[in-house]
PDB file of C-alpha atoms and ligand atoms in Angstrom:
ATOM      1  CA  UNK A  11      10.041 -15.502  -4.934  1.00  0.00           C
ATOM      2  CA  UNK A  12       8.370 -13.607  -2.110  1.00  0.00           C
ATOM      3  CA  UNK A  13       6.505 -11.057  -4.218  1.00  0.00           C
ATOM      4  CA  UNK A  14       3.044 -12.615  -4.058  1.00  0.00           C
ATOM      5  CA  UNK A  15       3.275 -13.300  -0.341  1.00  0.00           C
ATOM      6  CA  UNK A  16       4.368  -9.717   0.382  1.00  0.00           C
ATOM      7  CA  UNK A  17       1.593  -8.341  -1.840  1.00  0.00           C
ATOM      8  CA  UNK A  18      -0.949 -10.409   0.108  1.00  0.00           C
ATOM      9  CA  UNK A  19       0.422  -9.213   3.425  1.00  0.00           C
ATOM     10  CA  UNK A  20       0.205  -5.599   2.225  1.00  0.00           C
ATOM     11  CA  UNK A  21      -3.423  -6.106   1.148  1.00  0.00           C
ATOM     12  CA  UNK A  22      -4.244  -7.550   4.550  1.00  0.00           C
ATOM     13  CA  UNK A  23      -2.482  -4.707   6.380  1.00  0.00           C
ATOM     14  CA  UNK A  24      -4.421  -2.162   4.284  1.00  0.00           C
ATOM     15  CA  UNK A  25      -7.703  -3.880   5.168  1.00  0.00           C
ATOM     16  CA  UNK A  26      -6.806  -4.198   8.873  1.00  0.00           C
ATOM     17  CA  UNK A  27      -6.069  -0.462   8.981  1.00  0.00           C
ATOM     18  CA  UNK A  28      -9.346   0.344   7.233  1.00  0.00           C
ATOM     19  CA  UNK A  29      -7.445   1.720   4.273  1.00  0.00           C
ATOM     20  CA  UNK A  30      -8.385   1.422   0.610  1.00  0.00           C
ATOM     21  CA  UNK A  31      -7.005  -1.534  -1.255  1.00  0.00           C
ATOM     22  CA  UNK A  32      -4.097  -0.384  -3.404  1.00  0.00           C
ATOM     23  CA  UNK A  33      -3.365   2.692  -1.293  1.00  0.00           C
ATOM     24  CA  UNK A  34       0.143   1.424  -0.508  1.00  0.00           C
ATOM     25  CA  UNK A  35       2.829   1.254  -3.201  1.00  0.00           C
ATOM     26  CA  UNK A  36       5.263  -1.619  -2.803  1.00  0.00           C
ATOM     27  CA  UNK A  37       8.776  -0.538  -3.751  1.00  0.00           C
ATOM     28  CA  UNK A  38      10.783  -3.707  -4.374  1.00  0.00           C
ATOM     29  CA  UNK A  39      14.308  -2.841  -3.219  1.00  0.00           C
ATOM     30  CA  UNK A  40      16.584  -4.510  -5.751  1.00  0.00           C
ATOM     31  CA  UNK A  41      19.992  -3.140  -4.635  1.00  0.00           C
ATOM     32  CA  UNK A  42      22.796  -5.688  -4.893  1.00  0.00           C
ATOM     33  CA  UNK A  43      20.411  -8.379  -6.154  1.00  0.00           C
ATOM     34  CA  UNK A  44      21.403 -10.507  -9.140  1.00  0.00           C
ATOM     35  CA  UNK A  45      19.683  -9.476 -12.377  1.00  0.00           C
ATOM     36  CA  UNK A  46      17.957 -12.848 -12.700  1.00  0.00           C
ATOM     37  CA  UNK A  47      16.031 -12.247  -9.475  1.00  0.00           C
ATOM     38  CA  UNK A  48      15.083  -8.727 -10.525  1.00  0.00           C
ATOM     39  CA  UNK A  49      13.944  -9.955 -13.937  1.00  0.00           C
ATOM     40  CA  UNK A  50      11.687 -12.580 -12.402  1.00  0.00           C
ATOM     41  CA  UNK A  51       9.934  -9.910 -10.330  1.00  0.00           C
ATOM     42  CA  UNK A  52       9.535  -7.789 -13.494  1.00  0.00           C
ATOM     43  CA  UNK A  53       8.163 -10.829 -15.329  1.00  0.00           C
ATOM     44  CA  UNK A  54       5.635 -11.294 -12.541  1.00  0.00           C
ATOM     45  CA  UNK A  55       4.326  -7.848 -13.528  1.00  0.00           C
ATOM     46  CA  UNK A  56       5.757  -5.739 -10.744  1.00  0.00           C
ATOM     47  CA  UNK A  57       7.005  -2.289 -11.796  1.00  0.00           C
ATOM     48  CA  UNK A  58       8.068  -0.203  -8.767  1.00  0.00           C
ATOM     49  CA  UNK A  59      11.657  -0.722  -7.676  1.00  0.00           C
ATOM     50  CA  UNK A  60      14.098   0.959  -5.321  1.00  0.00           C
ATOM     51  CA  UNK A  61      17.855   1.369  -5.544  1.00  0.00           C
ATOM     52  CA  UNK A  62      20.144   3.048  -3.037  1.00  0.00           C
ATOM     53  CA  UNK A  63      23.056   3.958  -5.319  1.00  0.00           C
ATOM     54  CA  UNK A  64      22.872   6.032  -8.486  1.00  0.00           C
ATOM     55  CA  UNK A  65      25.809   4.311 -10.138  1.00  0.00           C
ATOM     56  CA  UNK A  66      24.520   0.806  -9.507  1.00  0.00           C
ATOM     57  CA  UNK A  67      21.106   1.778 -10.868  1.00  0.00           C
ATOM     58  CA  UNK A  68      22.692   3.313 -13.981  1.00  0.00           C
ATOM     59  CA  UNK A  69      24.351   0.001 -14.736  1.00  0.00           C
ATOM     60  CA  UNK A  70      21.188  -2.010 -14.397  1.00  0.00           C
ATOM     61  CA  UNK A  71      17.973  -0.158 -15.206  1.00  0.00           C
ATOM     62  CA  UNK A  72      18.485   1.269 -18.712  1.00  0.00           C
ATOM     63  CA  UNK A  73      18.763  -2.354 -19.877  1.00  0.00           C
ATOM     64  CA  UNK A  74      15.600  -3.446 -18.076  1.00  0.00           C
ATOM     65  CA  UNK A  75      13.796  -0.397 -19.474  1.00  0.00           C
ATOM     66  CA  UNK A  76      14.414  -1.733 -22.979  1.00  0.00           C
ATOM     67  CA  UNK A  77      12.782  -5.034 -22.024  1.00  0.00           C
ATOM     68  CA  UNK A  78       9.917  -3.823 -19.818  1.00  0.00           C
ATOM     69  CA  UNK A  79       7.552  -0.835 -20.101  1.00  0.00           C
ATOM     70  CA  UNK A  80       6.466   1.560 -17.374  1.00  0.00           C
ATOM     71  CA  UNK A  81       9.202   0.927 -14.840  1.00  0.00           C
ATOM     72  CA  UNK A  82       8.816   3.170 -11.802  1.00  0.00           C
ATOM     73  CA  UNK A  83      12.238   3.656 -10.230  1.00  0.00           C
ATOM     74  CA  UNK A  84      12.836   5.128  -6.760  1.00  0.00           C
ATOM     75  CA  UNK A  85      16.138   6.365  -5.323  1.00  0.00           C
ATOM     76  CA  UNK A  86      16.065   5.467  -1.621  1.00  0.00           C
ATOM     77  CA  UNK A  87      19.722   6.055  -0.681  1.00  0.00           C
ATOM     78  CA  UNK A  88      21.734   9.234  -0.064  1.00  0.00           C
ATOM     79  CA  UNK A  89      22.258  11.524  -3.043  1.00  0.00           C
ATOM     80  CA  UNK A  90      25.645  13.172  -3.562  1.00  0.00           C
ATOM     81  CA  UNK A  91      25.579  16.560  -5.255  1.00  0.00           C
ATOM     82  CA  UNK A  92      27.669  15.451  -8.223  1.00  0.00           C
ATOM     83  CA  UNK A  93      25.130  12.696  -9.049  1.00  0.00           C
ATOM     84  CA  UNK A  94      22.031  14.878  -8.833  1.00  0.00           C
ATOM     85  CA  UNK A  95      21.518  15.342 -12.558  1.00  0.00           C
ATOM     86  CA  UNK A  96      22.031  11.640 -13.293  1.00  0.00           C
ATOM     87  CA  UNK A  97      19.582  10.739 -10.537  1.00  0.00           C
ATOM     88  CA  UNK A  98      16.956  13.135 -11.884  1.00  0.00           C
ATOM     89  CA  UNK A  99      17.319  11.667 -15.352  1.00  0.00           C
ATOM     90  CA  UNK A 100      17.019   8.052 -14.207  1.00  0.00           C
ATOM     91  CA  UNK A 101      14.624   7.994 -11.261  1.00  0.00           C
ATOM     92  CA  UNK A 102      10.884   8.687 -11.086  1.00  0.00           C
ATOM     93  CA  UNK A 103      11.173   9.546  -7.400  1.00  0.00           C
ATOM     94  CA  UNK A 104      13.908  10.575  -4.968  1.00  0.00           C
ATOM     95  CA  UNK A 105      13.314   9.690  -1.292  1.00  0.00           C
ATOM     96  CA  UNK A 106      16.467  11.225   0.153  1.00  0.00           C
ATOM     97  CA  UNK A 107      16.125  14.996  -0.185  1.00  0.00           C
ATOM     98  CA  UNK A 108      17.801  16.082   3.029  1.00  0.00           C
ATOM     99  CA  UNK A 109      19.548  19.460   2.718  1.00  0.00           C
ATOM    100  CA  UNK A 110      18.952  22.952   1.332  1.00  0.00           C
ATOM    101  CA  UNK A 111      21.905  22.786  -1.045  1.00  0.00           C
ATOM    102  CA  UNK A 112      20.508  19.633  -2.646  1.00  0.00           C
ATOM    103  CA  UNK A 113      17.017  21.126  -2.866  1.00  0.00           C
ATOM    104  CA  UNK A 114      18.392  24.209  -4.648  1.00  0.00           C
ATOM    105  CA  UNK A 115      20.396  22.104  -7.025  1.00  0.00           C
ATOM    106  CA  UNK A 116      17.339  19.937  -7.868  1.00  0.00           C
ATOM    107  CA  UNK A 117      15.296  23.090  -8.499  1.00  0.00           C
ATOM    108  CA  UNK A 118      17.933  24.483 -10.845  1.00  0.00           C
ATOM    109  CA  UNK A 119      18.335  21.203 -12.733  1.00  0.00           C
ATOM    110  CA  UNK A 120      14.568  20.761 -13.038  1.00  0.00           C
ATOM    111  CA  UNK A 121      14.481  23.987 -15.078  1.00  0.00           C
ATOM    112  CA  UNK A 122      17.273  22.723 -17.243  1.00  0.00           C
ATOM    113  CA  UNK A 123      16.024  19.153 -17.763  1.00  0.00           C
ATOM    114  CA  UNK A 124      12.378  20.176 -18.027  1.00  0.00           C
ATOM    115  CA  UNK A 125      10.992  17.776 -15.443  1.00  0.00           C
ATOM    116  CA  UNK A 126      11.442  16.843 -11.816  1.00  0.00           C
ATOM    117  CA  UNK A 127      11.015  13.463 -10.124  1.00  0.00           C
ATOM    118  CA  UNK A 128       8.588  13.154  -7.218  1.00  0.00           C
ATOM    119  CA  UNK A 129      10.439  14.185  -4.082  1.00  0.00           C
ATOM    120  CA  UNK A 130      10.368  12.787  -0.558  1.00  0.00           C
ATOM    121  CA  UNK A 131      12.119  14.611   2.265  1.00  0.00           C
ATOM    122  CA  UNK A 132      14.137  12.308   4.480  1.00  0.00           C
ATOM    123  CA  UNK A 133      13.721  12.939   8.208  1.00  0.00           C
ATOM    124  CA  UNK A 134      16.252  11.586  10.696  1.00  0.00           C
ATOM    125  CA  UNK A 135      13.570  10.699  13.237  1.00  0.00           C
ATOM    126  CA  UNK A 136      16.049   9.005  15.573  1.00  0.00           C
ATOM    127  CA  UNK A 137      18.426  12.006  15.421  1.00  0.00           C
ATOM    128  CA  UNK A 138      21.287   9.594  14.715  1.00  0.00           C
ATOM    129  CA  UNK A 139      24.549  11.399  13.890  1.00  0.00           C
ATOM    130  CA  UNK A 140      25.588   8.908  11.183  1.00  0.00           C
ATOM    131  CA  UNK A 141      22.239   8.964   9.415  1.00  0.00           C
ATOM    132  CA  UNK A 142      21.042  11.274   6.646  1.00  0.00           C
ATOM    133  CA  UNK A 143      17.914  13.354   6.916  1.00  0.00           C
ATOM    134  CA  UNK A 144      16.796  16.631   8.404  1.00  0.00           C
ATOM    135  CA  UNK A 145      16.183  16.645  12.136  1.00  0.00           C
ATOM    136  CA  UNK A 146      12.526  16.513  13.210  1.00  0.00           C
ATOM    137  CA  UNK A 147      12.829  20.068  14.550  1.00  0.00           C
ATOM    138  CA  UNK A 148      14.031  21.323  11.153  1.00  0.00           C
ATOM    139  CA  UNK A 149      11.509  19.456   9.046  1.00  0.00           C
ATOM    140  CA  UNK A 150       8.748  22.098   8.883  1.00  0.00           C
ATOM    141  CA  UNK A 151      11.168  24.800   7.760  1.00  0.00           C
ATOM    142  CA  UNK A 152      12.732  22.511   5.169  1.00  0.00           C
ATOM    143  CA  UNK A 153       9.358  21.502   3.709  1.00  0.00           C
ATOM    144  CA  UNK A 154       8.543  25.215   3.346  1.00  0.00           C
ATOM    145  CA  UNK A 155      11.894  25.912   1.768  1.00  0.00           C
ATOM    146  CA  UNK A 156      11.382  23.136  -0.807  1.00  0.00           C
ATOM    147  CA  UNK A 157       7.895  24.405  -1.596  1.00  0.00           C
ATOM    148  CA  UNK A 158       9.216  27.933  -2.020  1.00  0.00           C
ATOM    149  CA  UNK A 159      11.524  26.477  -4.687  1.00  0.00           C
ATOM    150  CA  UNK A 160       8.436  25.004  -6.418  1.00  0.00           C
ATOM    151  CA  UNK A 161       9.658  21.478  -5.813  1.00  0.00           C
ATOM    152  CA  UNK A 162       7.108  18.640  -5.974  1.00  0.00           C
ATOM    153  CA  UNK A 163       7.209  17.527  -2.320  1.00  0.00           C
ATOM    154  CA  UNK A 164       5.181  14.293  -2.414  1.00  0.00           C
ATOM    155  CA  UNK A 165       6.123  12.847   0.937  1.00  0.00           C
ATOM    156  CA  UNK A 166       8.424  12.283   3.877  1.00  0.00           C
ATOM    157  CA  UNK A 167      10.723   9.317   4.388  1.00  0.00           C
ATOM    158  CA  UNK A 168      12.434   7.791   7.425  1.00  0.00           C
ATOM    159  CA  UNK A 169      14.695   4.898   8.370  1.00  0.00           C
ATOM    160  CA  UNK A 170      14.180   4.196  12.094  1.00  0.00           C
ATOM    161  CA  UNK A 171      17.125   3.302  14.352  1.00  0.00           C
ATOM    162  CA  UNK A 172      17.805  -0.437  14.333  1.00  0.00           C
ATOM    163  CA  UNK A 173      17.399  -0.876  18.069  1.00  0.00           C
ATOM    164  CA  UNK A 174      14.185   1.026  18.647  1.00  0.00           C
ATOM    165  CA  UNK A 175      10.515   0.247  18.126  1.00  0.00           C
ATOM    166  CA  UNK A 176       9.903   1.513  14.577  1.00  0.00           C
ATOM    167  CA  UNK A 177       6.265   2.402  15.269  1.00  0.00           C
ATOM    168  CA  UNK A 178       7.359   5.371  17.388  1.00  0.00           C
ATOM    169  CA  UNK A 179       9.295   6.704  14.407  1.00  0.00           C
ATOM    170  CA  UNK A 180       6.502   5.987  11.937  1.00  0.00           C
ATOM    171  CA  UNK A 181       4.067   7.865  14.175  1.00  0.00           C
ATOM    172  CA  UNK A 182       6.449  10.817  14.457  1.00  0.00           C
ATOM    173  CA  UNK A 183       6.920  10.957  10.671  1.00  0.00           C
ATOM    174  CA  UNK A 184       3.134  10.784  10.146  1.00  0.00           C
ATOM    175  CA  UNK A 185       2.647  13.655  12.571  1.00  0.00           C
ATOM    176  CA  UNK A 186       5.210  15.865  10.828  1.00  0.00           C
ATOM    177  CA  UNK A 187       3.590  15.047   7.463  1.00  0.00           C
ATOM    178  CA  UNK A 188       0.071  15.825   8.701  1.00  0.00           C
ATOM    179  CA  UNK A 189       0.935  19.241  10.102  1.00  0.00           C
ATOM    180  CA  UNK A 190       2.672  20.140   6.838  1.00  0.00           C
ATOM    181  CA  UNK A 191      -0.107  18.704   4.651  1.00  0.00           C
ATOM    182  CA  UNK A 192       2.304  16.336   2.973  1.00  0.00           C
ATOM    183  CA  UNK A 193       0.481  13.215   1.798  1.00  0.00           C
ATOM    184  CA  UNK A 194       3.130  10.594   1.060  1.00  0.00           C
ATOM    185  CA  UNK A 195       4.856   8.532   3.738  1.00  0.00           C
ATOM    186  CA  UNK A 196       7.794   6.353   2.674  1.00  0.00           C
ATOM    187  CA  UNK A 197       8.334   4.087   5.651  1.00  0.00           C
ATOM    188  CA  UNK A 198       8.497   0.388   6.481  1.00  0.00           C
ATOM    189  CA  UNK A 199      10.938  -2.293   5.318  1.00  0.00           C
ATOM    190  CA  UNK A 200      10.959  -6.129   5.317  1.00  0.00           C
ATOM    191  CA  UNK A 201      10.723  -6.463   9.082  1.00  0.00           C
ATOM    192  CA  UNK A 202       8.154  -3.793   9.852  1.00  0.00           C
ATOM    193  CA  UNK A 203       6.110  -2.796   6.789  1.00  0.00           C
ATOM    194  CA  UNK A 204       2.806  -3.907   8.333  1.00  0.00           C
ATOM    195  CA  UNK A 205       3.354  -1.622  11.319  1.00  0.00           C
ATOM    196  CA  UNK A 206       4.183   1.207   8.897  1.00  0.00           C
ATOM    197  CA  UNK A 207       0.957   0.614   6.941  1.00  0.00           C
ATOM    198  CA  UNK A 208      -1.024   0.715  10.189  1.00  0.00           C
ATOM    199  CA  UNK A 209       0.454   4.184  10.773  1.00  0.00           C
ATOM    200  CA  UNK A 210      -0.240   5.502   7.280  1.00  0.00           C
ATOM    201  CA  UNK A 211       2.644   4.458   5.002  1.00  0.00           C
ATOM    202  CA  UNK A 212       1.888   5.137   1.340  1.00  0.00           C
ATOM    203  CA  UNK A 213       5.175   3.616   0.116  1.00  0.00           C
ATOM    204  CA  UNK A 214       6.880   0.631   1.734  1.00  0.00           C
ATOM    205  CA  UNK A 215      10.432  -0.287   0.758  1.00  0.00           C
ATOM    206  CA  UNK A 216      10.857  -4.049   0.901  1.00  0.00           C
ATOM    207  CA  UNK A 217      14.034  -5.808  -0.234  1.00  0.00           C
ATOM    208  CA  UNK A 218      15.122  -9.062   1.346  1.00  0.00           C
ATOM    209  CA  UNK A 219      11.583 -10.333   2.026  1.00  0.00           C
ATOM    210  CA  UNK A 220      10.951 -10.288  -1.736  1.00  0.00           C
ATOM    211  CA  UNK A 221      14.310 -11.165  -3.242  1.00  0.00           C
ATOM    212  CA  UNK A 222      16.017 -13.102  -0.472  1.00  0.00           C
ATOM    213  CA  UNK A 223      19.055 -12.042   1.496  1.00  0.00           C
ATOM    214  CA  UNK A 224      21.516  -9.684  -0.171  1.00  0.00           C
ATOM    215  CA  UNK A 225      25.033 -11.004  -0.638  1.00  0.00           C
ATOM    216  CA  UNK A 226      27.846  -8.411  -0.754  1.00  0.00           C
ATOM    217  CA  UNK A 227      29.126  -9.566  -4.134  1.00  0.00           C
ATOM    218  CA  UNK A 228      25.661  -9.478  -5.656  1.00  0.00           C
ATOM    219  CA  UNK A 229      25.789 -13.195  -6.415  1.00  0.00           C
ATOM    220  CA  UNK A 230      23.008 -15.530  -5.349  1.00  0.00           C
TER     221      UNK A 230
HETATM  222  C1  PLP B 552      17.943  -1.673   1.702  1.00  0.00           C
HETATM  223  C2  PLP B 552      16.905  -0.693   2.058  1.00  0.00           C
HETATM  224  C3  PLP B 552      15.570  -1.102   2.285  1.00  0.00           C
HETATM  225  C4  PLP B 552      15.102  -2.532   2.200  1.00  0.00           C
HETATM  226  O1  PLP B 552      15.559  -3.269   3.299  1.00  0.00           O
HETATM  227  P1  PLP B 552      15.051  -4.752   3.585  1.00  0.00           P
HETATM  228  O2  PLP B 552      15.292  -4.932   5.033  1.00  0.00           O
HETATM  229  O3  PLP B 552      15.843  -5.664   2.722  1.00  0.00           O
HETATM  230  O4  PLP B 552      13.602  -4.821   3.262  1.00  0.00           O
HETATM  231  C5  PLP B 552      14.643  -0.112   2.570  1.00  0.00           C
HETATM  232  N1  PLP B 552      14.983   1.193   2.657  1.00  0.00           N
HETATM  233  C6  PLP B 552      16.245   1.610   2.452  1.00  0.00           C
HETATM  234  C7  PLP B 552      16.559   3.069   2.553  1.00  0.00           C
HETATM  235  C8  PLP B 552      17.244   0.684   2.155  1.00  0.00           C
HETATM  236  O5  PLP B 552      18.502   1.127   1.955  1.00  0.00           O
END
């Protein structure tokens, strides 16, 4: 299991960046991983996990929640409107708030349910047509719109283009966050989380480096 090695590397990256120890939350991305691997990370004491599909998470996490206390579950994949209520009931944080219609629906449901997960606004820093997220030029207005709805905007999130230096995207996201006084930065994955921490990440989303490669069928 790669959990202890990744935790050590995060601690070192925090120290190298002159940041407080423990200032970065490691979200262990458990999508498509066999339950046995997820359970061993839970047994090691880790509690923050990320899933990218509501339905997959619904099949997996209520069971773990009966076995383990204080699970902190993050939705890191796109959220379809018809799954918004389910997502708000299951997840502690949603990292993929990316459109006004979704923001309005979350605000309405928060009244109804009586609580709202922590929200991260996804920014499409690479302006890739196939990727979710608001464009960098729309981000300030969208942050304001979410705040006007009284939504708990905790941070910004990005997934850099595969073929570009991620640090440029991390720096751009950090700049947008700073000028909007947003404190959380969800950025950095298995291959680049140290660079993200150097640029201010508060949440890194690490999957394969902890659990091993994902297999499409979910079998090890
Ligand atoms: C799968 C996924 C990750 C984790 O990717 P790894 O390369 O396995 O660390 C991080 N963020 C998002 C949005 C993902 O979908």
